[in-house]
PDB file of C-alpha atoms in Angstrom:
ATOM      1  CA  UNK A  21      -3.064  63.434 -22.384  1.00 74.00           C
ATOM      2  CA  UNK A  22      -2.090  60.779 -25.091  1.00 76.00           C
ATOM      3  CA  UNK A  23      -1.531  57.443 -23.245  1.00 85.00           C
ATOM      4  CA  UNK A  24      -0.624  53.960 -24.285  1.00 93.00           C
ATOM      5  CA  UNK A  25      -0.926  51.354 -21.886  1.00 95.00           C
ATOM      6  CA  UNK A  26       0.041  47.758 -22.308  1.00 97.00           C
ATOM      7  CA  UNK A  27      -0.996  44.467 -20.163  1.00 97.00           C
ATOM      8  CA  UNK A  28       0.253  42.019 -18.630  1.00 97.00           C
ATOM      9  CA  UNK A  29       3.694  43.449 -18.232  1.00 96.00           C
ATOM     10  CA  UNK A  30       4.738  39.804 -18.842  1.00 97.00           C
ATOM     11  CA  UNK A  31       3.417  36.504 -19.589  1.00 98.00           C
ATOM     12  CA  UNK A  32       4.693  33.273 -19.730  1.00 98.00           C
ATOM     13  CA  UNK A  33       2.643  30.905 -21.721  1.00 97.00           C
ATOM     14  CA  UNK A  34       3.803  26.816 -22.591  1.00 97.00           C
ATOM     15  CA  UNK A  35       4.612  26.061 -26.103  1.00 97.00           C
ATOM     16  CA  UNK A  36       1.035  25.724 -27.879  1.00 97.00           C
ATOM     17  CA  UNK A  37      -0.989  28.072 -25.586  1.00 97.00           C
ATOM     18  CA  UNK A  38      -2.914  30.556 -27.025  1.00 98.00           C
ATOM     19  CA  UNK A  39      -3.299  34.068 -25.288  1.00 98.00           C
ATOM     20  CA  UNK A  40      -3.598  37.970 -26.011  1.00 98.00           C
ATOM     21  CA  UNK A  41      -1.754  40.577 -25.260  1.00 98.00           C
ATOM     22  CA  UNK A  42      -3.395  43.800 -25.060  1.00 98.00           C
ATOM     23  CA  UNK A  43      -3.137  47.746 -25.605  1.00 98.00           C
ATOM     24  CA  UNK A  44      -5.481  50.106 -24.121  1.00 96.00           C
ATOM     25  CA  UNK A  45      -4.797  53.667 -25.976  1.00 93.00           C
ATOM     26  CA  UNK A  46      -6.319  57.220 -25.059  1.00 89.00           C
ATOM     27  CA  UNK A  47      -5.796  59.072 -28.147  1.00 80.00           C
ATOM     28  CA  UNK A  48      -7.935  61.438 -29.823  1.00 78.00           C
ATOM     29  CA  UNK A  49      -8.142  61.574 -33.861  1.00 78.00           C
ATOM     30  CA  UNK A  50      -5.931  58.344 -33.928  1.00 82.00           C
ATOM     31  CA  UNK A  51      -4.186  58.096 -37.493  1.00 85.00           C
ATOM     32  CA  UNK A  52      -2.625  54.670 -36.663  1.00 89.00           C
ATOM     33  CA  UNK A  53      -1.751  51.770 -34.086  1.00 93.00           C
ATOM     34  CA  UNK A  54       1.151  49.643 -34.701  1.00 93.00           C
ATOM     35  CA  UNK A  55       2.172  46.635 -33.132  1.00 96.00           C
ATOM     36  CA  UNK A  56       6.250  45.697 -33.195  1.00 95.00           C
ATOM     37  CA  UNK A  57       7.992  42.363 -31.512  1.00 97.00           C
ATOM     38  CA  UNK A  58      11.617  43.383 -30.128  1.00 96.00           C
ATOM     39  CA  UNK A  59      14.078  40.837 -29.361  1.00 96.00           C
ATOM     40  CA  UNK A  60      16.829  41.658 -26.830  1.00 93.00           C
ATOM     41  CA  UNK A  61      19.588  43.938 -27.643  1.00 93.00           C
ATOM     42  CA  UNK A  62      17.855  44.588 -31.221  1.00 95.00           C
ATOM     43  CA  UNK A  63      15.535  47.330 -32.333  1.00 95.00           C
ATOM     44  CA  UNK A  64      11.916  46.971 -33.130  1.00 95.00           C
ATOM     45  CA  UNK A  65      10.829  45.011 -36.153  1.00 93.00           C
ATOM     46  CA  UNK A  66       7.399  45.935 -37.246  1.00 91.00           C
ATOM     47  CA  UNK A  67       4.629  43.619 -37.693  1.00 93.00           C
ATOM     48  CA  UNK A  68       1.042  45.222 -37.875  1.00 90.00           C
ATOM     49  CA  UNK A  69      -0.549  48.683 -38.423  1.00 91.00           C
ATOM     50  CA  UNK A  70      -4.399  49.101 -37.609  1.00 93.00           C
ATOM     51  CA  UNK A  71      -6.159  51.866 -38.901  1.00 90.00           C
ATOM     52  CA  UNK A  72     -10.040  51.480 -37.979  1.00 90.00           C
ATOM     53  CA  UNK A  73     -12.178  49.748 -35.805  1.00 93.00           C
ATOM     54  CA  UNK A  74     -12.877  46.285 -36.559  1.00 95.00           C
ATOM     55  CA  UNK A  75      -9.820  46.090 -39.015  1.00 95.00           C
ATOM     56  CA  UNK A  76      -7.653  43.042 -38.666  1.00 97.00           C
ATOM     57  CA  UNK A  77      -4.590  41.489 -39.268  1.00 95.00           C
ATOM     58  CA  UNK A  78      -2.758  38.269 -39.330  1.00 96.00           C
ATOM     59  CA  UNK A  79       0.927  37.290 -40.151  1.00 93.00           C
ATOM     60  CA  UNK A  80       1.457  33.581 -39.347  1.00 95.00           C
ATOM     61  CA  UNK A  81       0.466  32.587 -35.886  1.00 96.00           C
ATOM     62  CA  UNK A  82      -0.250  36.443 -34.690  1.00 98.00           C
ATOM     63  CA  UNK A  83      -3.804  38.142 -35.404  1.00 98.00           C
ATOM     64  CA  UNK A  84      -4.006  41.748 -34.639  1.00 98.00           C
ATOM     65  CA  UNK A  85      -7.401  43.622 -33.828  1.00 98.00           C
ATOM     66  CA  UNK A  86      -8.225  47.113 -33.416  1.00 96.00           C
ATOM     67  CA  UNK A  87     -11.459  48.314 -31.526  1.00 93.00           C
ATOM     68  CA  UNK A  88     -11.620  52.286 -30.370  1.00 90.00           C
ATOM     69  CA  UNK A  89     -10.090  52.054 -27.126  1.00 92.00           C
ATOM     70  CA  UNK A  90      -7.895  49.108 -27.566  1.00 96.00           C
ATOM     71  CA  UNK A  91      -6.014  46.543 -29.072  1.00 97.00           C
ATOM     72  CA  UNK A  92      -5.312  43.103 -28.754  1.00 98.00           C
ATOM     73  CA  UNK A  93      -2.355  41.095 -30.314  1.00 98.00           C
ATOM     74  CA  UNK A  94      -3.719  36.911 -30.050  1.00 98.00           C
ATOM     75  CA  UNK A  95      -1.029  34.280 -30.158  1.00 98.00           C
ATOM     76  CA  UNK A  96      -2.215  31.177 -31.480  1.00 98.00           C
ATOM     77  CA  UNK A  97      -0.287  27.972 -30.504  1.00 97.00           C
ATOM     78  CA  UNK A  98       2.940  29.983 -29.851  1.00 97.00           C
ATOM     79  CA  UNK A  99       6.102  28.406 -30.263  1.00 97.00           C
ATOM     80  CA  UNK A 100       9.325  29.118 -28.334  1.00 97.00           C
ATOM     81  CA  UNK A 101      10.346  31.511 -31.204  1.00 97.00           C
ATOM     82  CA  UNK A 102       7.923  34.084 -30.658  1.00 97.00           C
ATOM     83  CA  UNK A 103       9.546  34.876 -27.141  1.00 98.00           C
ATOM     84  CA  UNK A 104      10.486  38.699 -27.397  1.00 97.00           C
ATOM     85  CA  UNK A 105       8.822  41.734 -26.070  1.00 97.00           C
ATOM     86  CA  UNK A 106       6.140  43.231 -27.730  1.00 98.00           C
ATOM     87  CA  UNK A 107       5.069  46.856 -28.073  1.00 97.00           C
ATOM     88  CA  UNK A 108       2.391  48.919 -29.406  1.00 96.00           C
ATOM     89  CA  UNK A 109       2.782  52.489 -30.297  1.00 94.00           C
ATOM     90  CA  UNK A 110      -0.117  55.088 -31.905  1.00 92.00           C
ATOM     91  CA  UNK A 111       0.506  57.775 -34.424  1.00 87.00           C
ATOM     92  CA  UNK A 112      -0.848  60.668 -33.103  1.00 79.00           C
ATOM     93  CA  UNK A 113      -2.878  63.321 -35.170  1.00 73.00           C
ATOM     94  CA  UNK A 114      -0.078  65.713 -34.869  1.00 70.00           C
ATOM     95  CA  UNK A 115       3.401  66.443 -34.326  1.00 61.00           C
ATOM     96  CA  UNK A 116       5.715  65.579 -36.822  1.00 61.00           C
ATOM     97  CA  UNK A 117       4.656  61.748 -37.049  1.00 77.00           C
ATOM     98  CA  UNK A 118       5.631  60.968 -34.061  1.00 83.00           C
ATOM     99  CA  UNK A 119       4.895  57.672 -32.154  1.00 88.00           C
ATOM    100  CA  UNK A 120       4.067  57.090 -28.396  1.00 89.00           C
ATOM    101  CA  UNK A 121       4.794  53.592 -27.285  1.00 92.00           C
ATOM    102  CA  UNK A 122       3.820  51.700 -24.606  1.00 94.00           C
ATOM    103  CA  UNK A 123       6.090  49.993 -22.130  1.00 92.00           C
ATOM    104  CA  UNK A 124       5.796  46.839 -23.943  1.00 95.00           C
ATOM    105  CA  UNK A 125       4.564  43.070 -22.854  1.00 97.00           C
ATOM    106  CA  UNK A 126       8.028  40.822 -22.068  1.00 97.00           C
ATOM    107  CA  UNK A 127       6.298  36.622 -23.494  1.00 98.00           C
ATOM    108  CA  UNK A 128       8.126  34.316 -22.817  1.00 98.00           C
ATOM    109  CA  UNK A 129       7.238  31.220 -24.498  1.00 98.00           C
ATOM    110  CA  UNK A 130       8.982  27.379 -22.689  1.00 97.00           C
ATOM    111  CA  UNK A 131       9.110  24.194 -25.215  1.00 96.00           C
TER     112      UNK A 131
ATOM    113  CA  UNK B   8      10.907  46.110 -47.217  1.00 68.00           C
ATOM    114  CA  UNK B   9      12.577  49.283 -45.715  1.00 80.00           C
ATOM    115  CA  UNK B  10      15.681  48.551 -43.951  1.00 89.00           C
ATOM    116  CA  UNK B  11      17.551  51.202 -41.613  1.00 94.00           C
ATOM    117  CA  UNK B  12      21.091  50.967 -40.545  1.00 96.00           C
ATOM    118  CA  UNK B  13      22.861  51.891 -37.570  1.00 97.00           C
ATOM    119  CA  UNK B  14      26.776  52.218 -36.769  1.00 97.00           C
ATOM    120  CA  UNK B  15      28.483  51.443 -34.543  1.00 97.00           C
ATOM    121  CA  UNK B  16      26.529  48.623 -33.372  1.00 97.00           C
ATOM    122  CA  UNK B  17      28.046  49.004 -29.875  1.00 97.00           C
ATOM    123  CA  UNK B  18      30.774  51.259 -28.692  1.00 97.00           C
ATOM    124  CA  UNK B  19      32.745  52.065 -25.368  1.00 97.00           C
ATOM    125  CA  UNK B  20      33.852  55.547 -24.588  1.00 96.00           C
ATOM    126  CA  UNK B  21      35.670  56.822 -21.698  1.00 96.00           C
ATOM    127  CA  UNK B  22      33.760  59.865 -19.566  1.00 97.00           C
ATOM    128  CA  UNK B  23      33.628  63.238 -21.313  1.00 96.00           C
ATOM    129  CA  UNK B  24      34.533  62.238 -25.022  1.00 97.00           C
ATOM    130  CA  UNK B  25      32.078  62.609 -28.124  1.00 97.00           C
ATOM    131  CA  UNK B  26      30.297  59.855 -29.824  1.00 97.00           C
ATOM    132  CA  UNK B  27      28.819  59.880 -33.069  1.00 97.00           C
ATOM    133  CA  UNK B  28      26.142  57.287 -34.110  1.00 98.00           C
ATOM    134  CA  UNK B  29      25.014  56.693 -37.929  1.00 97.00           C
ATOM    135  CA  UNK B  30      21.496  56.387 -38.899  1.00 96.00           C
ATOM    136  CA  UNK B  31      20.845  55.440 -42.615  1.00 95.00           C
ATOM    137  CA  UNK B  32      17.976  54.446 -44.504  1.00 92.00           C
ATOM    138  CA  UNK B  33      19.471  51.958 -47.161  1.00 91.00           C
ATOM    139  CA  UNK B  34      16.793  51.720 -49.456  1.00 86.00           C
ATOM    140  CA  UNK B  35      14.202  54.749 -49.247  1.00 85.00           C
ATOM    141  CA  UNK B  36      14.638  58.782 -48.581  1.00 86.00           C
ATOM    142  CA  UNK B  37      13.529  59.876 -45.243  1.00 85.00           C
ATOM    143  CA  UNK B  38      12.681  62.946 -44.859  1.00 84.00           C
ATOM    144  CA  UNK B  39      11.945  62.633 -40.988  1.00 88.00           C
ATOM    145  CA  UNK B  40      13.743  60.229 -38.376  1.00 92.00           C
ATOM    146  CA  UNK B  41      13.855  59.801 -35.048  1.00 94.00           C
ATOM    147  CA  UNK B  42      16.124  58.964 -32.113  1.00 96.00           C
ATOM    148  CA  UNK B  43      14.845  56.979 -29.413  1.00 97.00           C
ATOM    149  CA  UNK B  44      16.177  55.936 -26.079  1.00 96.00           C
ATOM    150  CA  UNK B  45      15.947  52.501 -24.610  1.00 95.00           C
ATOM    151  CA  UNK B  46      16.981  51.734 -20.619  1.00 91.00           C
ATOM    152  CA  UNK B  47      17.059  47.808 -19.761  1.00 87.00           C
ATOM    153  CA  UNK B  48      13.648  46.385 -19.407  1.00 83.00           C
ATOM    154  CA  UNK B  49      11.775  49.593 -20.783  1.00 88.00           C
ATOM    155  CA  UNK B  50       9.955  50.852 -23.543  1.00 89.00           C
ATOM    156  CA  UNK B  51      11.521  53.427 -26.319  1.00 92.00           C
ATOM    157  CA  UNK B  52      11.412  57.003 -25.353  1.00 93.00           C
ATOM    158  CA  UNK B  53      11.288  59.265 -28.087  1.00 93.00           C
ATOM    159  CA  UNK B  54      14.642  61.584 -27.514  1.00 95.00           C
ATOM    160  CA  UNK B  55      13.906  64.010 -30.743  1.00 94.00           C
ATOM    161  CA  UNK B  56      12.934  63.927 -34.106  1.00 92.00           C
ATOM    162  CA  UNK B  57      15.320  64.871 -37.076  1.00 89.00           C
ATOM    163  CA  UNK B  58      14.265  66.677 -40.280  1.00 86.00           C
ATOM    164  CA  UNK B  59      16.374  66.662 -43.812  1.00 85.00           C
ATOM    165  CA  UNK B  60      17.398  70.462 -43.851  1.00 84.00           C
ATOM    166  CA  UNK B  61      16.741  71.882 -40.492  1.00 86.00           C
ATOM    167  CA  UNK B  62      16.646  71.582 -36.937  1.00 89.00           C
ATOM    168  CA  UNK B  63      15.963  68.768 -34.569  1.00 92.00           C
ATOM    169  CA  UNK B  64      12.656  68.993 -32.857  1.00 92.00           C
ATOM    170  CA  UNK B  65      13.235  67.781 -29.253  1.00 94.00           C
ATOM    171  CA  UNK B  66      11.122  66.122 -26.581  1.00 93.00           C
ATOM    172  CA  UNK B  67      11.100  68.071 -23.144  1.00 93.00           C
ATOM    173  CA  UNK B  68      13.853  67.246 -20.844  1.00 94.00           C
ATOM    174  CA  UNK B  69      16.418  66.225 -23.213  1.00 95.00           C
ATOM    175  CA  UNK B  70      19.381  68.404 -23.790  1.00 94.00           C
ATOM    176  CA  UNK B  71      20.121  69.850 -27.156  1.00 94.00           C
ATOM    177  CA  UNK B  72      23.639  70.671 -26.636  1.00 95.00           C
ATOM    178  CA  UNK B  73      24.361  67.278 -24.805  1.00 96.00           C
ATOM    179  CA  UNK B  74      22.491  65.446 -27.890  1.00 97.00           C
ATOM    180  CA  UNK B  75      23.660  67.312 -31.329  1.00 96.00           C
ATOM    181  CA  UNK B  76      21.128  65.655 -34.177  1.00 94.00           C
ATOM    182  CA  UNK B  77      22.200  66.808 -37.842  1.00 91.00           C
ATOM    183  CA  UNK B  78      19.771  65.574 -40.957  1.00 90.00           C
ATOM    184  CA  UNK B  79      22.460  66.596 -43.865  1.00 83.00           C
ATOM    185  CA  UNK B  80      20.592  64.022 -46.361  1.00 89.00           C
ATOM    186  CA  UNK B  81      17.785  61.927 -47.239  1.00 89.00           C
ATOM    187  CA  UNK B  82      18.942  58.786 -46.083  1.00 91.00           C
ATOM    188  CA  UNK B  83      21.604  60.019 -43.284  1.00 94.00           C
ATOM    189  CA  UNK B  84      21.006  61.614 -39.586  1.00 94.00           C
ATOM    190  CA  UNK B  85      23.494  61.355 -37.015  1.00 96.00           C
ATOM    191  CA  UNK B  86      23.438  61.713 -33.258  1.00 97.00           C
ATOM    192  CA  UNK B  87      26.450  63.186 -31.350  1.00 97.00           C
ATOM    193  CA  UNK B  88      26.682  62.386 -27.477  1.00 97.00           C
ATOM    194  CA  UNK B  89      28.927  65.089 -26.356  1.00 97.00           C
ATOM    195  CA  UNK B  90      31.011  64.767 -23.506  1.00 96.00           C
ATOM    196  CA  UNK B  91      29.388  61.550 -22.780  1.00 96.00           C
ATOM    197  CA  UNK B  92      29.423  60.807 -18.959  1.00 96.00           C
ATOM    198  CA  UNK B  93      28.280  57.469 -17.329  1.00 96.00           C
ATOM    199  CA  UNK B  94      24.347  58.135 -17.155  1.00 95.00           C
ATOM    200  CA  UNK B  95      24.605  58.553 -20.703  1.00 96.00           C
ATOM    201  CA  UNK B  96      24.999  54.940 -21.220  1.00 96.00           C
ATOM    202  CA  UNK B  97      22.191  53.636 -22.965  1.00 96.00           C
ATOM    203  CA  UNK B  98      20.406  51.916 -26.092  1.00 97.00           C
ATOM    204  CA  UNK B  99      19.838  54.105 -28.938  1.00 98.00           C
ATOM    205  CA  UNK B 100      18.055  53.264 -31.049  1.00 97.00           C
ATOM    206  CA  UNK B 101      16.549  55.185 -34.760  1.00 97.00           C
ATOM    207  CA  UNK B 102      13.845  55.213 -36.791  1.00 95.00           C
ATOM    208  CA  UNK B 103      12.576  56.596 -39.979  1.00 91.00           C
ATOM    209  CA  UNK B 104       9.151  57.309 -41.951  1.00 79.00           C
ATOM    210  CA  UNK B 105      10.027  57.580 -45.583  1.00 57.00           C
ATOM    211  CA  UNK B 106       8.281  58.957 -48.226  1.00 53.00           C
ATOM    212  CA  UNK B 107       8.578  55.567 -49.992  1.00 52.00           C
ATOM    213  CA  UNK B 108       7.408  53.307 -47.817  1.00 50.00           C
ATOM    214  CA  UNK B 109       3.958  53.698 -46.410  1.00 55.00           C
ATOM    215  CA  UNK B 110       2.302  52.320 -43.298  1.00 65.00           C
ATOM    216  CA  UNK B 111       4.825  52.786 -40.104  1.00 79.00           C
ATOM    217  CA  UNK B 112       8.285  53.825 -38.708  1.00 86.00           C
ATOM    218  CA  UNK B 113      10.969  51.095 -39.667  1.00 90.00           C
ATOM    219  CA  UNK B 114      13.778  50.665 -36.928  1.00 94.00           C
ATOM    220  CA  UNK B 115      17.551  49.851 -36.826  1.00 96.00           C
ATOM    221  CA  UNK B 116      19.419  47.550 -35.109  1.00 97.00           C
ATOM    222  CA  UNK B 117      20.275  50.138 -32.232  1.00 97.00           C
ATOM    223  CA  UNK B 118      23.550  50.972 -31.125  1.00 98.00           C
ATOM    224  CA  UNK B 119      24.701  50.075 -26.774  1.00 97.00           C
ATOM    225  CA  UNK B 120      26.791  53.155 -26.228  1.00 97.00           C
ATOM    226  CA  UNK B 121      28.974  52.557 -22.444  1.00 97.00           C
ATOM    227  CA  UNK B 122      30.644  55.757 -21.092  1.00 97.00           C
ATOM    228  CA  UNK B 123      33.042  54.414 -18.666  1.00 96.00           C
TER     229      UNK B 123
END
């Protein structure tokens, strides 16, 4: 069965310290992992999509990594603006393009 | 970058009345979107996925006649919650995967439906 699993459920970090979140994903013939941040009452904006092993990607103070089982999103000196829930989701190899999610990691970032 | 819309944003109904919610894709054709589901403090579940011409696919356990998905265009799908009763109350949220834009699903905003 495809599974996405995300940990810690939530994490609390002070402004400045650097952590990972991560995303553990049984899939087989993945076509894509994709990393979104969600802010309360709003939908998902993307930020990443990982395609192979060892790819990686960075958009300001997030890095995203992609090894065959898993997936890590590091924070680097994180700021009280990147509190918001964060979810991964993999394309599967089938199915009308559809995306399974996982139940998300809530940061929450104090000044 | 690919924006979706979503309207209303957030609307109130009273128990066993139909509610229509407006996906759009502004700025590319999608062929294929999706309706998700969102309770407080959990992650999207995929409700169905809506193709341009013909019928919603849906996920086990959700009820086509209580969720009524029509794709009439490339850039429109709409989502009708008939005879909406309290347990219906919920995020919704949409998605689509253009054939314009590469790489991922874009989202919109959501809409908070409340069935009094």
């Amino acid at each position: 069965e495809d599974q996405v699993t995300q940990s810690p459920e939530a994490l609390r970090l002070q402004e400045g310290e650097s952590s990972s979140l991560n995303c553990s994903y049984t899939v087989s013939g993945l076509r894509g992992l994709f990393w979104y941040r969600q802010d309360p009452g709003k939908g998902p904006e993307f930020l990443f999509t990982l395609y192979s092993a060892g790819e990686e990607k960075e958009k300001e103070r997030l890095k995203a990594t992609l090894t065959k089982k898993e997936s890590f999103l590091h924070i680097t000196a994180p700021k009280p603006e990147d509190s918001a829930t964060y979810l991964c989701a993999v394309h599967l190899p089938r199915g009308f393009q559809k995306l399974v999610f996982g139940t998300g990691t809530r940061l929450l970032v104090s000044p | 970058g690919a924006v979706v819309s979503q309207h209303p944003s957030r609307v109130i109904c009273k128990s066993g009345t139909s509610v229509k919610i407006e996906c759009r894709s502004l700025d590319f054709q999608a062929t294929t979107m999706f309706w998700y589901r969102q309770f407080p403090k959990q992650s999207l579940m995929l409700m169905a996925t809506s193709n341009e011409g013909s019928k919603a696919t849906y996920e086990q356990g959700v009820e086509k006649d209580k969720f009524l998905i029509n794709h009439a265009s490339l850039t429109l799908s709409t989502l009708t919650v008939t005879s909406a009763h309290p347990e219906d109350s919920s995020f919704y949220i949409c998605s689509a995967w253009g054939t314009s834009v590469t790489d991922t699903q874009y989202f919109g905003p959501g809409t908070r439906l409340t069935v009094l």
